[in-house]
Coordinates of C-alpha atoms in Angstrom, one line a residue:
Chain M
X184 CA 31.0 14.4 26.1
X185 CA 29.9 11.4 28.1
X186 CA 30.6 9.1 25.3
X187 CA 34.2 10.4 25.0
X188 CA 34.8 9.6 28.7
X189 CA 33.5 6.0 28.4
X190 CA 35.5 5.3 25.2
X191 CA 38.6 6.6 26.9
X192 CA 38.0 4.4 30.0
X193 CA 37.5 1.5 27.7
X194 CA 40.8 2.4 26.0
X195 CA 42.6 2.3 29.4
X196 CA 41.3 -1.2 30.0
X197 CA 42.4 -2.2 26.5
X198 CA 45.8 -0.8 27.0
X199 CA 46.2 -2.7 30.2
X200 CA 45.2 -5.9 28.5
X201 CA 47.5 -5.4 25.6
X202 CA 50.4 -4.9 28.1
X203 CA 49.4 -8.0 30.1
X204 CA 49.1 -10.0 26.9
X205 CA 52.6 -9.0 25.8
X206 CA 54.0 -9.9 29.2
X207 CA 52.6 -13.4 29.0
X208 CA 54.4 -13.8 25.7
X209 CA 57.5 -14.1 27.9
X210 CA 57.1 -17.9 28.2
X211 CA 55.9 -20.5 25.7
X212 CA 53.7 -21.9 28.5
X213 CA 51.6 -18.7 28.9
X214 CA 52.0 -17.3 25.4
X215 CA 48.7 -18.6 24.0
X216 CA 46.7 -17.1 26.8
X217 CA 48.6 -13.9 26.4
X218 CA 47.5 -13.8 22.8
X219 CA 43.9 -14.3 23.9
X220 CA 44.2 -11.4 26.3
X221 CA 45.6 -9.3 23.6
X222 CA 42.7 -10.1 21.2
X223 CA 40.2 -9.3 24.0
X224 CA 41.9 -5.9 24.4
X225 CA 41.5 -5.4 20.6
X226 CA 37.8 -6.3 20.8
X227 CA 37.2 -3.8 23.6
X228 CA 39.2 -1.1 21.8
X229 CA 37.3 -1.7 18.5
X230 CA 33.9 -1.6 20.1
X231 CA 34.8 1.6 22.0
X232 CA 36.2 3.1 18.8
X233 CA 33.0 2.2 16.9
X234 CA 30.8 3.8 19.5
X235 CA 33.1 6.8 20.0
X236 CA 33.2 7.5 16.3
X237 CA 29.5 8.5 16.4
X238 CA 29.3 7.2 12.8
X239 CA 26.4 8.4 10.7
X240 CA 26.5 5.5 8.3
X241 CA 27.6 2.0 9.1
X242 CA 27.4 0.5 5.6
X243 CA 31.0 1.2 4.6
X244 CA 32.3 0.1 8.0
X245 CA 30.4 -3.2 7.9
X246 CA 31.5 -4.0 4.3
X247 CA 35.1 -3.1 5.1
X248 CA 35.1 -5.3 8.1
X249 CA 33.5 -8.2 6.3
X250 CA 36.0 -8.0 3.5
X251 CA 38.9 -7.7 5.9
X252 CA 37.7 -10.5 8.1
X253 CA 37.3 -12.9 5.2
X254 CA 40.8 -12.2 3.8
X255 CA 42.3 -12.3 7.3
X256 CA 40.7 -15.6 8.2
X257 CA 41.5 -17.3 5.0
X258 CA 45.1 -16.3 5.0
X259 CA 45.6 -17.2 8.6
X260 CA 44.0 -20.7 8.1
X261 CA 45.5 -21.6 4.8
X262 CA 49.1 -20.4 5.1
X263 CA 51.8 -23.1 5.4
X264 CA 54.2 -22.7 8.4
X265 CA 57.1 -22.5 5.9
X266 CA 55.5 -19.4 4.3
X267 CA 55.1 -17.5 7.6
X268 CA 57.7 -14.9 6.6
X269 CA 55.7 -14.0 3.5
X270 CA 52.5 -13.7 5.5
X271 CA 54.0 -11.5 8.1
X272 CA 55.4 -9.3 5.3
X273 CA 52.0 -8.9 3.8
X274 CA 50.4 -8.2 7.2
X275 CA 53.1 -5.5 7.8
X276 CA 52.1 -4.0 4.5
X277 CA 48.4 -4.0 5.2
X278 CA 49.1 -2.3 8.6
X279 CA 51.0 0.4 6.7
X280 CA 48.3 0.8 4.2
X281 CA 45.7 1.2 6.8
X282 CA 47.6 4.0 8.6
X283 CA 48.2 5.8 5.4
X284 CA 44.5 5.7 4.6
X285 CA 43.5 6.9 8.1
X286 CA 45.9 9.8 7.9
X287 CA 44.7 10.7 4.4
X288 CA 41.0 10.5 5.3
X289 CA 41.5 12.6 8.4
X290 CA 42.0 15.6 6.1
X291 CA 38.4 15.4 5.0
X292 CA 37.3 15.5 8.6
X293 CA 38.1 19.2 8.7
X294 CA 35.9 20.1 5.6
X295 CA 36.9 23.7 5.0
X296 CA 38.2 24.4 8.5
X297 CA 41.8 25.2 8.8
X298 CA 43.9 22.0 9.6
X299 CA 46.3 22.7 12.5
X300 CA 49.9 22.5 11.5
X301 CA 50.6 19.8 14.1
X302 CA 47.8 17.6 12.7
X303 CA 49.0 18.2 9.2
X304 CA 52.5 17.2 10.2
X305 CA 51.3 14.0 11.8
X306 CA 49.2 13.2 8.7
X307 CA 52.3 13.6 6.6
X308 CA 54.1 11.2 8.9
X309 CA 51.3 8.6 8.8
X310 CA 51.2 8.8 5.0
X311 CA 55.0 8.6 4.6
X312 CA 55.7 5.8 7.0
X313 CA 52.5 4.0 6.1
X314 CA 53.2 4.2 2.4
X315 CA 56.8 3.2 2.8
X316 CA 55.7 0.2 4.9
X317 CA 53.1 -0.8 2.3
X318 CA 55.3 -0.9 -0.8
X319 CA 58.4 -2.0 1.1
X320 CA 56.5 -5.0 2.5
X321 CA 55.2 -5.9 -1.0
X322 CA 58.7 -5.9 -2.3
X323 CA 59.8 -7.9 0.7
X324 CA 57.0 -10.4 0.1
X325 CA 58.0 -10.7 -3.6
X326 CA 61.6 -11.4 -2.6
X327 CA 60.6 -13.9 0.1
X328 CA 58.3 -15.8 -2.2
X329 CA 60.9 -15.6 -5.0
X330 CA 58.3 -14.0 -7.2
X331 CA 61.0 -11.4 -7.9
X332 CA 64.7 -11.9 -7.8
X333 CA 65.7 -12.1 -4.1
X334 CA 69.2 -10.8 -4.8
X335 CA 70.2 -7.3 -3.8
X336 CA 69.5 -5.0 -6.7
X337 CA 72.2 -2.3 -6.8
X338 CA 72.7 0.1 -9.7
X339 CA 74.8 3.1 -10.3
X340 CA 73.3 6.4 -9.3
X341 CA 71.1 4.7 -6.7
X342 CA 72.3 6.9 -3.9
X343 CA 71.9 10.1 -5.9
X344 CA 68.4 9.0 -6.8
X345 CA 67.5 8.1 -3.2
X346 CA 68.9 11.4 -1.9
X347 CA 66.8 13.3 -4.5
X348 CA 63.8 11.3 -3.5
X349 CA 64.3 12.2 0.2
X350 CA 64.8 15.9 -0.6
X351 CA 61.6 15.9 -2.7
X352 CA 59.7 14.3 0.2
X353 CA 61.0 16.9 2.7
X354 CA 60.1 19.8 0.2
X355 CA 56.6 18.4 -0.4
X356 CA 56.0 17.8 3.3
X357 CA 56.9 21.4 4.1
X358 CA 54.8 22.9 1.3
X359 CA 51.9 20.7 2.3
X360 CA 52.1 21.7 6.0
X361 CA 52.1 25.4 5.0
X362 CA 48.7 25.0 3.3
X363 CA 47.2 21.6 4.3
X364 CA 44.0 20.5 2.5
X365 CA 42.6 17.4 1.0
X366 CA 42.9 18.8 -2.5
X367 CA 46.6 20.0 -2.2
X368 CA 48.7 18.9 -5.1
X369 CA 51.5 18.3 -2.6
X370 CA 49.4 15.7 -0.8
X371 CA 49.3 13.6 -4.0
X372 CA 53.0 14.1 -4.6
X373 CA 53.7 12.9 -1.1
X374 CA 51.5 9.8 -1.6
X375 CA 53.4 8.9 -4.7
X376 CA 56.8 9.6 -3.3
X377 CA 56.1 7.6 -0.1
X378 CA 55.1 4.6 -2.2
X379 CA 58.2 4.9 -4.4
X380 CA 60.4 5.3 -1.3
X381 CA 59.3 1.9 0.0
X382 CA 60.3 0.2 -3.3
X383 CA 63.6 2.0 -3.4
X384 CA 64.4 1.1 0.2
X385 CA 63.9 -2.6 -0.1
X386 CA 65.2 -3.5 -3.6
X387 CA 68.9 -3.1 -2.6
X388 CA 68.6 -5.6 0.2
X389 CA 69.3 -9.3 -0.4
X390 CA 67.4 -12.4 0.5
X391 CA 69.6 -13.4 3.4
X392 CA 69.1 -10.0 5.1
X393 CA 65.3 -10.4 5.1
X394 CA 65.1 -11.1 8.9
X395 CA 66.3 -7.5 9.4
X396 CA 64.0 -6.0 6.8
X397 CA 60.9 -7.8 8.0
X398 CA 61.6 -6.8 11.6
X399 CA 62.1 -3.2 10.6
X400 CA 58.9 -3.1 8.5
X401 CA 57.1 -4.6 11.5
X402 CA 58.4 -1.7 13.5
X403 CA 57.4 0.9 10.9
X404 CA 53.8 -0.5 10.8
X405 CA 53.6 0.3 14.5
X406 CA 55.2 3.7 14.1
X407 CA 52.7 4.5 11.3
X408 CA 49.8 3.6 13.6
X409 CA 51.3 5.9 16.2
X410 CA 51.4 8.8 13.7
X411 CA 47.8 8.0 12.7
X412 CA 47.0 8.1 16.4
X413 CA 48.4 11.6 16.7
X414 CA 46.5 12.7 13.5
X415 CA 43.1 11.6 14.9
X416 CA 44.0 12.4 18.5
X417 CA 43.4 8.8 19.7
X418 CA 45.5 7.6 22.6
X419 CA 44.9 3.8 22.2
X420 CA 46.5 4.0 18.7
X421 CA 49.5 5.7 20.2
X422 CA 49.9 3.1 23.0
X423 CA 49.4 0.1 20.7
X424 CA 51.5 1.6 17.9
X425 CA 54.4 2.4 20.3
X426 CA 54.3 -1.2 21.6
X427 CA 54.5 -2.6 18.1
X428 CA 57.2 -0.1 17.1
X429 CA 59.3 -1.0 20.1
X430 CA 58.9 -4.7 19.4
X431 CA 60.1 -4.3 15.8
X432 CA 63.1 -2.2 16.8
X433 CA 64.2 -4.7 19.4
X434 CA 64.0 -7.6 16.9
X435 CA 65.8 -5.5 14.3
X436 CA 68.6 -4.9 16.8
X437 CA 68.8 -8.6 17.7
X438 CA 69.0 -9.6 14.0
X439 CA 71.7 -7.0 13.3
X440 CA 73.8 -8.1 16.2
X441 CA 73.5 -11.7 15.1
X442 CA 75.0 -10.8 11.8
X443 CA 77.6 -8.4 13.3
X444 CA 76.4 -5.7 11.0
X445 CA 75.1 -2.2 11.6
X446 CA 71.6 -1.4 10.5
X447 CA 73.0 1.2 8.1
X448 CA 75.2 -1.5 6.6
X449 CA 72.2 -3.8 6.0
X450 CA 70.0 -1.1 4.5
X451 CA 72.4 0.8 2.3
X452 CA 75.0 -1.6 0.9
X453 CA 74.7 -4.7 -1.2
X454 CA 76.4 -7.5 0.7
X455 CA 79.9 -8.8 0.5
X456 CA 81.3 -6.9 -2.4
X457 CA 84.2 -5.2 -0.6
X458 CA 86.5 -8.0 0.7
X459 CA 87.6 -11.2 -0.8
X460 CA 88.1 -14.1 1.6
X461 CA 90.8 -16.7 1.4
X462 CA 89.8 -19.5 -1.0
X463 CA 89.3 -22.7 0.9
X464 CA 91.2 -25.7 -0.1
X465 CA 91.0 -29.3 1.0
X466 CA 89.1 -32.5 0.5
X467 CA 85.5 -33.0 1.3
X468 CA 84.7 -36.4 2.9
X469 CA 81.3 -37.7 1.7
X470 CA 79.5 -40.2 3.9
X471 CA 76.8 -42.7 3.0
X472 CA 73.5 -43.0 4.7
X473 CA 74.5 -46.3 6.1
X474 CA 77.7 -45.0 7.7
X475 CA 75.8 -42.0 9.0
X476 CA 73.5 -44.5 10.7
X477 CA 76.4 -46.4 12.4
X478 CA 77.8 -43.2 13.9
X479 CA 74.4 -41.9 15.0
X480 CA 73.5 -45.3 16.5
X481 CA 76.6 -45.0 18.8
X482 CA 76.1 -41.3 19.6
X483 CA 74.9 -40.2 23.0
X484 CA 74.5 -36.5 22.3
X485 CA 73.2 -35.2 19.0
X486 CA 72.5 -31.6 18.1
X487 CA 70.5 -30.6 15.0
X488 CA 71.4 -27.2 13.5
X489 CA 68.6 -26.2 11.0
X490 CA 68.7 -23.4 8.5
X491 CA 66.6 -22.0 5.7
X492 CA 67.4 -25.2 3.6
X493 CA 65.3 -27.2 6.1
X494 CA 62.3 -25.0 5.3
X495 CA 62.8 -25.3 1.6
X496 CA 63.1 -29.1 1.8
X497 CA 60.1 -29.3 4.2
X498 CA 62.3 -31.6 6.3
X499 CA 61.1 -30.6 9.8
X500 CA 58.9 -33.6 10.3
X501 CA 61.5 -36.2 9.4
X502 CA 64.1 -34.3 11.5
X503 CA 61.8 -34.6 14.5
X504 CA 61.2 -38.3 13.7
X505 CA 64.9 -39.0 13.7
X506 CA 65.3 -37.0 16.9
X507 CA 62.6 -39.2 18.5
X508 CA 64.3 -42.4 17.4
X509 CA 67.6 -41.2 18.7
X510 CA 66.0 -40.3 22.1
X511 CA 64.5 -43.8 22.3
X512 CA 68.0 -45.0 21.6
X513 CA 69.2 -43.3 24.8
X514 CA 70.7 -40.3 23.1
X515 CA 70.3 -36.7 24.3
X516 CA 68.8 -34.6 21.5
X517 CA 68.7 -30.8 21.1
X518 CA 68.0 -28.3 18.3
X519 CA 70.4 -25.3 18.2
X520 CA 68.9 -22.3 16.4
X521 CA 70.9 -19.3 15.3
X522 CA 69.0 -16.0 15.6
X523 CA 69.1 -15.3 11.8
X524 CA 68.5 -18.9 10.6
X525 CA 65.7 -18.8 8.2
X526 CA 64.0 -15.7 6.7
X527 CA 62.5 -14.1 9.9
X528 CA 63.2 -14.1 13.6
X529 CA 62.1 -17.4 15.2
X530 CA 61.3 -19.0 11.8
X531 CA 63.0 -22.3 12.6
X532 CA 61.4 -22.5 16.1
X533 CA 58.0 -22.3 14.5
X534 CA 58.7 -25.0 12.0
X535 CA 60.1 -27.4 14.6
X536 CA 57.2 -26.6 16.9
X537 CA 54.9 -27.5 14.0
X538 CA 56.7 -30.9 13.9
X539 CA 55.9 -31.4 17.6
X540 CA 59.4 -30.8 18.9
X541 CA 59.0 -29.8 22.6
X542 CA 60.2 -26.2 23.2
X543 CA 62.6 -27.3 25.9
X544 CA 64.8 -28.9 23.2
X545 CA 65.0 -25.7 21.2
X546 CA 68.2 -24.1 22.4
X547 CA 69.8 -20.7 21.5
X548 CA 73.2 -20.2 20.1
X549 CA 74.6 -18.8 23.4
X550 CA 73.4 -21.9 25.3
X551 CA 74.8 -24.5 22.9
X552 CA 78.2 -23.0 22.2
X553 CA 79.8 -23.5 25.7
X554 CA 78.9 -27.2 25.6
X555 CA 79.4 -27.9 21.9
X556 CA 82.5 -30.0 22.7
X557 CA 80.3 -32.6 24.4
X558 CA 78.1 -33.0 21.3
X559 CA 79.0 -36.3 19.5
X560 CA 77.3 -35.4 16.3
X561 CA 76.1 -32.0 15.1
X562 CA 73.8 -32.4 12.1
X563 CA 73.7 -29.3 10.0
X564 CA 70.5 -29.2 7.8
X565 CA 70.4 -26.5 5.2
X566 CA 72.4 -24.0 7.2
X567 CA 75.6 -22.5 5.9
X568 CA 76.7 -19.0 6.9
X569 CA 75.5 -19.4 10.5
X570 CA 78.0 -22.3 11.0
X571 CA 80.9 -21.0 8.9
X572 CA 84.1 -20.9 11.0
X573 CA 85.5 -18.2 8.7
X574 CA 83.4 -15.8 10.8
X575 CA 85.6 -16.6 13.7
X576 CA 89.0 -17.2 12.1
X577 CA 89.4 -15.3 8.8
X578 CA 89.5 -11.5 9.3
X579 CA 89.2 -11.1 5.5
X580 CA 85.9 -12.9 5.3
X581 CA 82.9 -10.7 4.6
X582 CA 81.1 -12.4 7.5
X583 CA 84.1 -12.1 9.9
X584 CA 82.9 -11.2 13.4
X585 CA 79.4 -12.7 13.0
X586 CA 78.6 -14.9 15.9
X587 CA 78.1 -18.5 14.8
X588 CA 77.2 -21.9 16.2
X589 CA 80.6 -23.6 16.6
X590 CA 79.6 -26.9 15.1
X591 CA 83.2 -27.4 13.9
X592 CA 84.1 -28.0 17.6
X593 CA 81.7 -30.9 18.0
X594 CA 83.2 -34.3 17.8
X595 CA 81.7 -35.1 14.4
X596 CA 79.7 -32.8 12.1
X597 CA 77.3 -34.1 9.4
X598 CA 76.5 -31.5 6.8
X599 CA 73.4 -32.3 4.7
X600 CA 73.6 -30.5 1.5
X601 CA 72.5 -30.8 -2.1
X602 CA 75.8 -29.8 -3.7
X603 CA 78.9 -27.9 -2.9
X604 CA 77.3 -24.5 -3.8
X605 CA 78.0 -21.7 -1.3
X606 CA 75.4 -20.1 0.9
X607 CA 73.5 -16.9 0.4
X608 CA 76.5 -14.7 1.2
X609 CA 78.5 -16.5 -1.5
X610 CA 81.3 -17.2 0.9
X611 CA 83.3 -20.5 0.9
X612 CA 82.8 -22.6 4.0
X613 CA 85.9 -24.2 5.5
X614 CA 83.6 -26.3 7.7
X615 CA 82.9 -28.6 4.7
X616 CA 86.6 -29.4 4.5
X617 CA 87.1 -30.0 8.3
X618 CA 88.8 -33.0 9.7
X619 CA 85.7 -34.1 11.6
X620 CA 83.2 -33.1 8.9
X621 CA 81.3 -35.6 6.8
X622 CA 79.1 -34.5 3.9
X623 CA 75.8 -36.2 3.4
X624 CA 74.9 -35.1 -0.2
X625 CA 71.4 -35.1 -1.5
X626 CA 68.0 -33.8 -0.6
X627 CA 67.8 -33.3 3.2
X628 CA 64.4 -34.9 3.6
X629 CA 65.5 -38.0 1.6
X630 CA 68.8 -38.3 3.4
X631 CA 67.2 -38.2 6.8
X632 CA 64.4 -40.6 5.8
X633 CA 67.2 -42.9 4.6
X634 CA 68.9 -42.8 8.0
X635 CA 65.5 -43.4 9.7
X636 CA 65.1 -46.4 7.4
X637 CA 68.4 -47.9 8.6
X638 CA 67.2 -47.6 12.2
X639 CA 63.9 -49.3 11.2
Chain H
X250 CA 48.1 20.7 25.9
X251 CA 46.6 17.8 24.0
X252 CA 49.9 17.5 22.1
X253 CA 51.9 17.3 25.3
X254 CA 49.4 14.7 26.7
X255 CA 49.6 12.5 23.7
X256 CA 53.4 12.7 23.6
X257 CA 53.6 11.8 27.2
X258 CA 51.6 8.6 26.5
X259 CA 53.9 7.9 23.6
X260 CA 57.1 8.2 25.6
X261 CA 55.9 6.0 28.4
X262 CA 54.5 3.4 26.0
X263 CA 57.8 3.2 24.2
X264 CA 59.7 2.6 27.4
X265 CA 57.2 0.0 28.5
X266 CA 57.3 -1.7 25.1
X267 CA 61.1 -2.0 25.3
X268 CA 60.9 -3.5 28.8
X269 CA 58.2 -6.0 27.9
X270 CA 59.5 -7.2 24.5
X271 CA 63.1 -7.7 25.6
X272 CA 61.8 -10.4 27.9
X273 CA 60.3 -12.4 25.0
X274 CA 62.5 -15.5 24.3
X275 CA 63.9 -16.1 20.8
X276 CA 61.7 -19.2 20.4
X277 CA 58.6 -17.0 20.3
X278 CA 59.9 -14.2 18.0
X279 CA 57.8 -15.3 15.0
X280 CA 54.5 -15.3 17.0
X281 CA 55.6 -12.0 18.6
X282 CA 55.8 -10.5 15.1
X283 CA 52.5 -11.8 13.9
X284 CA 51.0 -10.8 17.3
X285 CA 52.4 -7.3 16.7
X286 CA 50.8 -7.4 13.2
X287 CA 47.5 -8.0 14.9
X288 CA 48.0 -5.2 17.4
X289 CA 49.0 -2.7 14.7
X290 CA 45.5 -3.4 13.3
X291 CA 44.4 -1.0 16.1
X292 CA 44.2 1.6 13.4
X293 CA 40.7 0.1 13.0
X294 CA 39.6 2.4 15.9
X295 CA 40.9 5.4 13.9
X296 CA 39.5 4.1 10.6
X297 CA 35.9 4.2 12.0
X298 CA 36.2 7.9 12.4
X299 CA 37.0 8.3 8.8
X300 CA 34.6 5.8 7.4
X301 CA 31.4 6.7 9.1
X302 CA 31.5 10.2 10.5
X303 CA 31.3 12.4 7.5
X304 CA 29.1 12.3 4.4
X305 CA 32.0 13.0 2.1
X306 CA 32.2 10.2 -0.4
X307 CA 36.0 10.3 -0.8
X308 CA 36.5 10.1 3.0
X309 CA 34.1 7.2 3.2
X310 CA 36.0 5.3 0.5
X311 CA 39.3 5.9 2.1
X312 CA 37.9 5.0 5.6
X313 CA 36.3 1.9 4.2
X314 CA 39.5 0.7 2.7
X315 CA 41.4 1.5 5.9
X316 CA 38.8 -0.5 7.9
X317 CA 39.3 -3.5 5.5
X318 CA 43.1 -3.4 5.7
X319 CA 43.1 -3.0 9.5
X320 CA 40.6 -5.9 9.9
X321 CA 42.9 -8.1 7.8
X322 CA 45.6 -7.4 10.4
X323 CA 43.4 -7.9 13.4
X324 CA 41.6 -11.1 12.4
X325 CA 44.5 -12.6 10.4
X326 CA 47.1 -11.7 13.0
X327 CA 45.4 -13.1 16.0
X328 CA 44.2 -16.3 14.3
X329 CA 47.6 -17.1 12.9
X330 CA 49.4 -16.3 16.1
X331 CA 47.0 -18.6 18.0
X332 CA 47.6 -21.3 15.4
X333 CA 51.4 -21.0 15.9
X334 CA 51.3 -20.8 19.7
X335 CA 49.1 -23.9 19.8
X336 CA 52.0 -25.8 18.3
X337 CA 54.5 -24.9 21.0
X338 CA 54.2 -27.9 23.4
X339 CA 56.1 -28.7 26.5
X340 CA 57.8 -32.1 27.0
X341 CA 55.6 -32.7 30.0
X342 CA 52.5 -32.1 28.0
X343 CA 53.1 -34.9 25.6

């Protein structure tokens, strides 16, 4: 009894520290300390949990922790910043797997005693959400790393199949809760169905919608922890799980708004099939590196607009170098970042921070748009849909209504692009044919290095 | 009563979470996600119960695997978040 009181007191301290840590994430200046607070909270909670579990054998725990710590440390140290979306996807998955296993193992805790129906129901939730998160994240990882085709996979009968899957899950869940035990055949059916559901849920979603999926899976991993917390009756799991769940849902919402699509639309329909936009006609005006240099040399306000292409070309370091040269030349430099640029929320910000761009220069879409007319040169690097004026002007465009960075209203626009292929949504981009647009064809990294060379 | 008590905690935490997270700037959304990954490793506290408290082999195996997965989240999540946040520098700091 005494031990239970002490562990719960420790959990209160941990919860307070988690909350304090998240609060400090509100500013880049305090964020790192906030993360340290959060990790202290975790240490306290883990020690309290270990003591409170009154474990009879520690071997399994120690081995499990060693294995986990080794994998965690290596992946955190070795991952390249451009691969951060893949890593977060995998971490989402391992969070889901852990909740699934905790829920499952809780059944053995009752050993012959009757499992209360409420506990059985929370175990079902932990297994379902955990399993869905696990396989869903693995598919998301596969799509992000291009190990599997990142396009939306839609086939006929998909909806019927998914509906049948959901019905089967509900039926198995009900039957399991009626007679819950570790040996119930419905338990194994649920495990299989949950894992299958994760696969089915993510395969119809295309690469460009990954910011939504990864945020949602992030949320699920928290909700699964919550369900596991109910199953084992542990309040710190519920508090921490709820914080993570809320965080993921907020990010999901921001991403959906930034694409002007409902969550249901992202999850259930392959993209862009319904409408056909106007074909764009006109002449593209290519520019040479040398001419680009002359324009930039005379500019007093330059704004970089990065997209996923910058990550692919690993161009963040040369971009920052060019920015620095322009600043030394008396030019005002900013980096405008669309919420869904890249493959996860904040992806571009991390890449530019890695290249040592001070965070004051990273501006959001809503801050740059009102003053875009004052920008002499907007340099679009590997971004396409997030700067496509059709979203504003063409009601027939599949991306109509999506908020964009209005680079077409800047005095001059440079678009760095490999070729004239369209973006992920497959929509034509009238920006490329604009009066004030100049296309700088070639690899982004080489093009920018070329311009830097001219400054030399 | 326990159910009500746990649900009470859940509801308050959800509201608090929404308040806190909506104040995080877009610049920090990636570290927020990886930090959230680390926090969701809290299932470690629940995994201990499963891994060490009974002498059922199956439960130990499941618990051990849960401990490993959760530890990946905790250690990996905090380390990578710290690595990222260390890159965010102010202009004045340079």
